[in-house]
């Protein structure tokens, strides 16, 4: 059965194979966020510690066989990226615990909006009128999403979601520099190991032993987190990244469905309108960047 499926998958066009990987990434991400909310009795530092521990244990056999994968000449940049990523994950977990899944997902997409100002400050890029208009529309979408509703009030969870997106945007910028000397698996290993080590101090401060059932869920949560990253990278490298990028927004649809079915979170009109603005603006920015890389104005 598996060889049959593998052969059938290989016959798909690159974009269709990429689409399958992107959908798998959205499913893995949704599973992870559901478990973050399900395990809300544990603080974000503990959630990060236990999920990263599961990932490191899973990677250990491969690292023993292939220790060279950790070879690096950019240790300071790797460490800086890990610190940024850990802070981003902690804020992200907090926002998913406190906000409706759909709201937290919608705000997480602002990562693409932060890339433009970061590119100006860190990489010396220029922002034209069209891209600037898309950025303004996206941040207006953020204001619409965080509009007070009967379900939530504007506060730290919203700030955490936006701050997390900013930190994740910084990690993306750093990946562009690290990718010159590291492969995808090498970056994954470094991120997991350093993330685990950096999660130890804050976890100790709020330490609670998980029940056996919750420990099993943390293993699934760690696997889902890695699966979301791996499938996303695989999908974007399989086919045309511009064509496939919008599929990442499936996780917003999944979040709405899961929120309604399992957490009684009915999406508000402001979330729908603001989320749509964010998505349209980020897709516009993606298309603009693709045209720029191809030499079109």
mmCIF file of C-alpha atoms in Angstrom:
data_model
loop_
_atom_site.group_PDB
_atom_site.id
_atom_site.type_symbol
_atom_site.label_atom_id
_atom_site.label_comp_id
_atom_site.label_asym_id
_atom_site.label_seq_id
_atom_site.Cartn_x
_atom_site.Cartn_y
_atom_site.Cartn_z
ATOM 1 C CA UNK A 1 0.000 0.000 0.000
ATOM 2 C CA UNK A 2 2.780 2.413 0.911
ATOM 3 C CA UNK A 3 4.775 1.824 -2.332
ATOM 4 C CA UNK A 4 1.543 2.305 -4.291
ATOM 5 C CA UNK A 5 0.859 5.609 -2.566
ATOM 6 C CA UNK A 6 4.485 6.701 -2.994
ATOM 7 C CA UNK A 7 4.355 5.956 -6.706
ATOM 8 C CA UNK A 8 1.083 7.839 -7.062
ATOM 9 C CA UNK A 9 2.455 10.801 -5.130
ATOM 10 C CA UNK A 10 5.561 10.893 -7.332
ATOM 11 C CA UNK A 11 3.374 11.155 -10.448
ATOM 12 C CA UNK A 12 1.747 14.355 -9.203
ATOM 13 C CA UNK A 13 2.933 17.683 -10.557
ATOM 14 C CA UNK A 14 5.399 19.602 -8.341
ATOM 15 C CA UNK A 15 2.714 22.097 -7.325
ATOM 16 C CA UNK A 16 0.272 19.323 -6.369
ATOM 17 C CA UNK A 17 2.943 17.576 -4.304
ATOM 18 C CA UNK A 18 3.716 20.902 -2.673
ATOM 19 C CA UNK A 19 0.012 21.437 -1.973
ATOM 20 C CA UNK A 20 -0.198 18.077 -0.169
ATOM 21 C CA UNK A 21 2.789 19.026 2.010
ATOM 22 C CA UNK A 22 1.285 22.454 2.750
ATOM 23 C CA UNK A 23 -2.038 20.925 3.783
ATOM 24 C CA UNK A 24 -0.157 18.469 6.003
ATOM 25 C CA UNK A 25 1.685 21.426 7.555
ATOM 26 C CA UNK A 26 -1.603 23.203 8.276
ATOM 27 C CA UNK A 27 -3.007 20.029 9.885
ATOM 28 C CA UNK A 28 0.102 19.580 12.061
ATOM 29 C CA UNK A 29 0.006 23.227 13.118
ATOM 30 C CA UNK A 30 -3.669 22.934 14.017
ATOM 31 C CA UNK A 31 -2.990 19.814 16.108
ATOM 32 C CA UNK A 32 -0.218 21.666 17.920
ATOM 33 C CA UNK A 33 -2.388 24.699 18.708
ATOM 34 C CA UNK A 34 -5.257 22.521 19.900
ATOM 35 C CA UNK A 35 -2.893 20.757 22.302
ATOM 36 C CA UNK A 36 -1.513 24.103 23.502
ATOM 37 C CA UNK A 37 -5.067 25.046 24.436
ATOM 38 C CA UNK A 38 -5.903 21.582 25.771
ATOM 39 C CA UNK A 39 -2.832 21.667 28.046
ATOM 40 C CA UNK A 40 -3.462 25.227 29.228
ATOM 41 C CA UNK A 41 -3.091 24.043 32.826
ATOM 42 C CA UNK A 42 0.662 24.115 32.172
ATOM 43 C CA UNK A 43 2.370 27.469 31.665
ATOM 44 C CA UNK A 44 3.966 28.241 28.265
ATOM 45 C CA UNK A 45 7.537 27.612 29.573
ATOM 46 C CA UNK A 46 6.544 24.108 30.692
ATOM 47 C CA UNK A 47 4.744 23.426 27.430
ATOM 48 C CA UNK A 48 7.825 24.476 25.499
ATOM 49 C CA UNK A 49 10.163 22.434 27.727
ATOM 50 C CA UNK A 50 8.215 19.180 27.507
ATOM 51 C CA UNK A 51 7.494 19.443 23.772
ATOM 52 C CA UNK A 52 11.145 20.322 22.989
ATOM 53 C CA UNK A 53 12.343 17.481 25.215
ATOM 54 C CA UNK A 54 10.246 15.069 23.150
ATOM 55 C CA UNK A 55 11.740 16.471 19.932
ATOM 56 C CA UNK A 56 15.342 16.240 21.194
ATOM 57 C CA UNK A 57 14.800 12.647 22.299
ATOM 58 C CA UNK A 58 13.408 11.847 18.845
ATOM 59 C CA UNK A 59 16.391 13.484 17.098
ATOM 60 C CA UNK A 60 19.054 11.872 19.311
ATOM 61 C CA UNK A 61 19.425 8.581 17.368
ATOM 62 C CA UNK A 62 20.031 10.499 14.126
ATOM 63 C CA UNK A 63 22.478 12.870 15.801
ATOM 64 C CA UNK A 64 24.444 9.908 17.173
ATOM 65 C CA UNK A 65 24.720 8.429 13.683
ATOM 66 C CA UNK A 66 25.427 11.774 11.985
ATOM 67 C CA UNK A 67 27.116 14.131 14.488
ATOM 68 C CA UNK A 68 28.522 16.184 11.611
ATOM 69 C CA UNK A 69 25.083 17.694 11.026
ATOM 70 C CA UNK A 70 25.802 20.049 13.938
ATOM 71 C CA UNK A 71 28.987 21.454 12.396
ATOM 72 C CA UNK A 72 28.768 25.237 12.373
ATOM 73 C CA UNK A 73 30.758 28.421 12.093
ATOM 74 C CA UNK A 74 27.859 30.716 13.064
ATOM 75 C CA UNK A 75 27.261 29.795 16.687
ATOM 76 C CA UNK A 76 26.435 33.321 17.847
ATOM 77 C CA UNK A 77 23.858 33.775 15.074
ATOM 78 C CA UNK A 78 22.380 30.336 15.820
ATOM 79 C CA UNK A 79 22.134 31.201 19.511
ATOM 80 C CA UNK A 80 20.571 34.573 18.783
ATOM 81 C CA UNK A 81 18.020 32.967 16.474
ATOM 82 C CA UNK A 82 17.217 30.343 19.121
ATOM 83 C CA UNK A 83 16.627 33.008 21.768
ATOM 84 C CA UNK A 84 14.337 34.896 19.417
ATOM 85 C CA UNK A 85 12.475 31.727 18.490
ATOM 86 C CA UNK A 86 12.015 30.659 22.122
ATOM 87 C CA UNK A 87 10.625 34.072 23.061
ATOM 88 C CA UNK A 88 8.330 33.923 20.023
ATOM 89 C CA UNK A 89 7.053 30.449 20.930
ATOM 90 C CA UNK A 90 6.388 31.420 24.549
ATOM 91 C CA UNK A 91 4.355 34.435 23.448
ATOM 92 C CA UNK A 92 2.594 32.349 20.816
ATOM 93 C CA UNK A 93 1.626 29.624 23.309
ATOM 94 C CA UNK A 94 0.305 32.269 25.703
ATOM 95 C CA UNK A 95 -1.821 33.848 22.983
ATOM 96 C CA UNK A 96 -3.249 30.481 21.897
ATOM 97 C CA UNK A 97 -4.110 29.663 25.497
ATOM 98 C CA UNK A 98 -5.885 32.953 26.122
ATOM 99 C CA UNK A 99 -7.463 33.875 22.768
ATOM 100 C CA UNK A 100 -9.947 32.065 20.548
ATOM 101 C CA UNK A 101 -8.006 29.845 18.132
ATOM 102 C CA UNK A 102 -9.194 31.799 15.095
ATOM 103 C CA UNK A 103 -8.124 35.170 16.537
ATOM 104 C CA UNK A 104 -4.680 33.897 17.535
ATOM 105 C CA UNK A 105 -4.174 32.302 14.111
ATOM 106 C CA UNK A 106 -5.242 35.453 12.279
ATOM 107 C CA UNK A 107 -2.790 37.576 14.253
ATOM 108 C CA UNK A 108 0.012 35.050 13.697
ATOM 109 C CA UNK A 109 -0.126 35.802 9.957
ATOM 110 C CA UNK A 110 1.191 39.304 10.638
ATOM 111 C CA UNK A 111 4.653 37.720 10.473
ATOM 112 C CA UNK A 112 4.672 38.478 6.753
ATOM 113 C CA UNK A 113 3.750 42.103 7.448
ATOM 114 C CA UNK A 114 6.703 42.537 9.798
ATOM 115 C CA UNK A 115 9.110 41.224 7.151
ATOM 116 C CA UNK A 116 8.921 44.466 5.146
ATOM 117 C CA UNK A 117 9.926 46.937 7.892
ATOM 118 C CA UNK A 118 12.562 44.477 9.125
ATOM 119 C CA UNK A 119 13.899 44.239 5.592
ATOM 120 C CA UNK A 120 14.203 48.027 5.470
ATOM 121 C CA UNK A 121 15.983 48.248 8.833
ATOM 122 C CA UNK A 122 18.197 45.139 8.657
ATOM 123 C CA UNK A 123 18.699 44.479 4.943
ATOM 124 C CA UNK A 124 18.396 47.952 3.423
ATOM 125 C CA UNK A 125 15.413 47.034 1.243
ATOM 126 C CA UNK A 126 13.063 49.616 -0.236
ATOM 127 C CA UNK A 127 9.286 49.670 0.107
ATOM 128 C CA UNK A 128 7.325 51.011 -2.865
ATOM 129 C CA UNK A 129 3.824 52.547 -2.784
ATOM 130 C CA UNK A 130 2.038 49.274 -3.608
ATOM 131 C CA UNK A 131 3.814 47.312 -0.910
ATOM 132 C CA UNK A 132 3.299 50.151 1.575
ATOM 133 C CA UNK A 133 -0.442 50.150 0.850
ATOM 134 C CA UNK A 134 -0.594 46.375 1.439
ATOM 135 C CA UNK A 135 1.246 46.799 4.744
ATOM 136 C CA UNK A 136 -1.146 49.528 5.894
ATOM 137 C CA UNK A 137 -4.143 47.373 4.955
ATOM 138 C CA UNK A 138 -2.659 44.442 6.867
ATOM 139 C CA UNK A 139 -2.118 46.408 10.039
ATOM 140 C CA UNK A 140 -5.632 47.851 9.753
ATOM 141 C CA UNK A 141 -6.733 44.214 9.679
ATOM 142 C CA UNK A 142 -4.862 43.698 12.948
ATOM 143 C CA UNK A 143 -6.766 46.585 14.540
ATOM 144 C CA UNK A 144 -10.036 45.078 13.339
ATOM 145 C CA UNK A 145 -9.189 41.634 14.748
ATOM 146 C CA UNK A 146 -8.292 42.991 18.181
ATOM 147 C CA UNK A 147 -11.541 44.962 18.347
ATOM 148 C CA UNK A 148 -13.163 44.184 21.731
ATOM 149 C CA UNK A 149 -15.919 41.593 21.488
ATOM 150 C CA UNK A 150 -18.169 39.656 23.782
ATOM 151 C CA UNK A 151 -15.569 36.882 23.835
ATOM 152 C CA UNK A 152 -12.363 38.763 24.573
ATOM 153 C CA UNK A 153 -11.060 42.140 25.618
ATOM 154 C CA UNK A 154 -8.023 43.785 24.104
ATOM 155 C CA UNK A 155 -5.037 43.066 26.301
ATOM 156 C CA UNK A 156 -1.798 41.166 26.753
ATOM 157 C CA UNK A 157 -2.838 38.073 24.744
ATOM 158 C CA UNK A 158 -3.286 40.228 21.633
ATOM 159 C CA UNK A 159 0.037 41.971 22.258
ATOM 160 C CA UNK A 160 1.657 38.558 22.744
ATOM 161 C CA UNK A 161 0.308 37.288 19.410
ATOM 162 C CA UNK A 162 1.587 40.346 17.538
ATOM 163 C CA UNK A 163 4.921 40.307 19.386
ATOM 164 C CA UNK A 164 5.309 36.616 18.583
ATOM 165 C CA UNK A 165 4.769 37.322 14.886
ATOM 166 C CA UNK A 166 7.462 40.009 15.011
ATOM 167 C CA UNK A 167 9.937 37.634 16.665
ATOM 168 C CA UNK A 168 9.182 34.883 14.151
ATOM 169 C CA UNK A 169 9.779 37.378 11.351
ATOM 170 C CA UNK A 170 13.213 38.016 12.862
ATOM 171 C CA UNK A 171 13.936 34.280 12.800
ATOM 172 C CA UNK A 172 13.023 34.177 9.112
ATOM 173 C CA UNK A 173 15.500 36.970 8.390
ATOM 174 C CA UNK A 174 18.190 35.067 10.302
ATOM 175 C CA UNK A 175 17.449 31.874 8.349
ATOM 176 C CA UNK A 176 18.366 33.704 5.149
ATOM 177 C CA UNK A 177 21.826 34.234 6.635
ATOM 178 C CA UNK A 178 22.173 30.799 8.232
ATOM 179 C CA UNK A 179 21.000 28.874 5.154
ATOM 180 C CA UNK A 180 24.291 29.717 3.430
ATOM 181 C CA UNK A 181 26.116 27.249 5.698
ATOM 182 C CA UNK A 182 23.358 24.977 7.016
ATOM 183 C CA UNK A 183 20.839 22.599 5.528
ATOM 184 C CA UNK A 184 17.232 22.355 6.667
ATOM 185 C CA UNK A 185 17.841 19.386 8.979
ATOM 186 C CA UNK A 186 20.881 21.042 10.534
ATOM 187 C CA UNK A 187 18.872 24.176 11.328
ATOM 188 C CA UNK A 188 16.070 22.029 12.748
ATOM 189 C CA UNK A 189 18.514 20.208 15.036
ATOM 190 C CA UNK A 190 20.177 23.388 16.261
ATOM 191 C CA UNK A 191 16.805 25.051 16.817
ATOM 192 C CA UNK A 192 15.490 22.064 18.789
ATOM 193 C CA UNK A 193 18.573 21.579 20.971
ATOM 194 C CA UNK A 194 19.088 25.254 21.785
ATOM 195 C CA UNK A 195 15.348 25.746 22.241
ATOM 196 C CA UNK A 196 15.293 22.891 24.766
ATOM 197 C CA UNK A 197 18.290 24.247 26.689
ATOM 198 C CA UNK A 198 16.894 27.785 26.765
ATOM 199 C CA UNK A 199 13.518 26.510 27.980
ATOM 200 C CA UNK A 200 15.015 24.903 31.114
ATOM 201 C CA UNK A 201 15.450 28.031 33.321
ATOM 202 C CA UNK A 202 11.922 29.438 32.892
ATOM 203 C CA UNK A 203 10.424 25.934 33.178
ATOM 204 C CA UNK A 204 12.144 25.356 36.530
ATOM 205 C CA UNK A 205 10.547 28.522 37.905
ATOM 206 C CA UNK A 206 7.025 27.177 37.242
ATOM 207 C CA UNK A 207 7.765 23.446 37.471
ATOM 208 C CA UNK A 208 4.908 20.944 37.617
ATOM 209 C CA UNK A 209 5.178 17.241 36.820
ATOM 210 C CA UNK A 210 2.780 16.232 34.023
ATOM 211 C CA UNK A 211 0.424 13.315 34.406
ATOM 212 C CA UNK A 212 1.217 10.276 32.198
ATOM 213 C CA UNK A 213 -1.636 11.211 29.877
ATOM 214 C CA UNK A 214 -0.469 14.790 29.543
ATOM 215 C CA UNK A 215 3.116 13.634 29.008
ATOM 216 C CA UNK A 216 1.895 11.615 26.015
ATOM 217 C CA UNK A 217 0.104 14.688 24.685
ATOM 218 C CA UNK A 218 3.323 16.709 24.997
ATOM 219 C CA UNK A 219 5.062 14.119 22.811
ATOM 220 C CA UNK A 220 2.335 14.529 20.190
ATOM 221 C CA UNK A 221 2.592 18.306 20.521
ATOM 222 C CA UNK A 222 6.347 18.239 19.904
ATOM 223 C CA UNK A 223 5.938 15.928 16.916
ATOM 224 C CA UNK A 224 3.200 18.164 15.487
ATOM 225 C CA UNK A 225 5.402 21.243 15.883
ATOM 226 C CA UNK A 226 8.301 19.638 14.009
ATOM 227 C CA UNK A 227 5.913 18.180 11.445
ATOM 228 C CA UNK A 228 4.416 21.608 10.743
ATOM 229 C CA UNK A 229 7.869 23.092 10.116
ATOM 230 C CA UNK A 230 9.172 20.174 8.055
ATOM 231 C CA UNK A 231 6.055 19.882 5.894
ATOM 232 C CA UNK A 232 5.988 23.632 5.277
ATOM 233 C CA UNK A 233 9.625 23.684 4.147
ATOM 234 C CA UNK A 234 9.101 20.596 1.999
ATOM 235 C CA UNK A 235 5.982 22.038 0.409
ATOM 236 C CA UNK A 236 7.568 25.379 -0.415
ATOM 237 C CA UNK A 237 10.574 23.643 -2.008
ATOM 238 C CA UNK A 238 8.482 21.155 -4.004
ATOM 239 C CA UNK A 239 6.515 23.616 -6.098
ATOM 240 C CA UNK A 240 6.098 27.295 -6.843
ATOM 241 C CA UNK A 241 6.269 29.127 -3.510
ATOM 242 C CA UNK A 242 4.005 31.958 -4.706
ATOM 243 C CA UNK A 243 1.294 29.532 -5.792
ATOM 244 C CA UNK A 244 1.555 27.481 -2.609
ATOM 245 C CA UNK A 245 1.907 30.220 0.025
ATOM 246 C CA UNK A 246 -1.871 30.957 0.216
ATOM 247 C CA UNK A 247 -2.486 27.332 1.284
ATOM 248 C CA UNK A 248 -0.890 28.182 4.628
ATOM 249 C CA UNK A 249 -4.062 30.120 5.391
ATOM 250 C CA UNK A 250 -5.963 26.835 5.568
ATOM 251 C CA UNK A 251 -4.923 26.721 9.198
ATOM 252 C CA UNK A 252 -7.171 29.722 9.856
ATOM 253 C CA UNK A 253 -10.120 27.773 8.443
ATOM 254 C CA UNK A 254 -9.122 24.717 10.480
ATOM 255 C CA UNK A 255 -8.857 26.912 13.587
ATOM 256 C CA UNK A 256 -12.373 28.256 13.076
ATOM 257 C CA UNK A 257 -13.783 24.731 12.680
ATOM 258 C CA UNK A 258 -11.918 23.341 15.709
ATOM 259 C CA UNK A 259 -12.784 26.379 17.802
ATOM 260 C CA UNK A 260 -16.500 26.025 17.065
ATOM 261 C CA UNK A 261 -16.619 22.234 17.476
ATOM 262 C CA UNK A 262 -14.444 21.733 20.551
ATOM 263 C CA UNK A 263 -14.058 25.052 22.375
ATOM 264 C CA UNK A 264 -17.404 26.756 21.659
ATOM 265 C CA UNK A 265 -15.574 29.700 20.037
ATOM 266 C CA UNK A 266 -17.862 31.295 17.483
ATOM 267 C CA UNK A 267 -15.814 33.673 15.266
ATOM 268 C CA UNK A 268 -16.827 37.298 15.487
ATOM 269 C CA UNK A 269 -17.462 39.545 12.505
ATOM 270 C CA UNK A 270 -14.384 41.600 13.413
ATOM 271 C CA UNK A 271 -12.187 38.460 13.334
ATOM 272 C CA UNK A 272 -13.521 37.459 9.914
ATOM 273 C CA UNK A 273 -13.132 40.956 8.443
ATOM 274 C CA UNK A 274 -9.740 41.604 10.011
ATOM 275 C CA UNK A 275 -8.451 38.142 9.116
ATOM 276 C CA UNK A 276 -9.505 38.677 5.503
ATOM 277 C CA UNK A 277 -7.635 42.002 5.385
ATOM 278 C CA UNK A 278 -4.497 40.406 6.831
ATOM 279 C CA UNK A 279 -4.624 37.522 4.366
ATOM 280 C CA UNK A 280 -5.194 39.737 1.317
ATOM 281 C CA UNK A 281 -2.360 42.060 2.336
ATOM 282 C CA UNK A 282 0.135 39.249 2.999
ATOM 283 C CA UNK A 283 -0.727 37.509 -0.287
ATOM 284 C CA UNK A 284 -0.245 40.858 -2.077
ATOM 285 C CA UNK A 285 3.163 41.285 -0.450
ATOM 286 C CA UNK A 286 4.133 37.728 -1.458
ATOM 287 C CA UNK A 287 3.185 38.422 -5.073
ATOM 288 C CA UNK A 288 5.056 41.732 -5.007
ATOM 289 C CA UNK A 289 8.203 40.042 -3.726
ATOM 290 C CA UNK A 290 7.924 37.347 -6.404
ATOM 291 C CA UNK A 291 7.644 39.954 -9.156
ATOM 292 C CA UNK A 292 10.635 41.826 -7.725
ATOM 293 C CA UNK A 293 12.794 38.679 -7.679
ATOM 294 C CA UNK A 294 11.830 37.899 -11.265
ATOM 295 C CA UNK A 295 12.880 41.389 -12.392
ATOM 296 C CA UNK A 296 9.391 42.831 -12.950
ATOM 297 C CA UNK A 297 8.498 46.224 -11.487
#
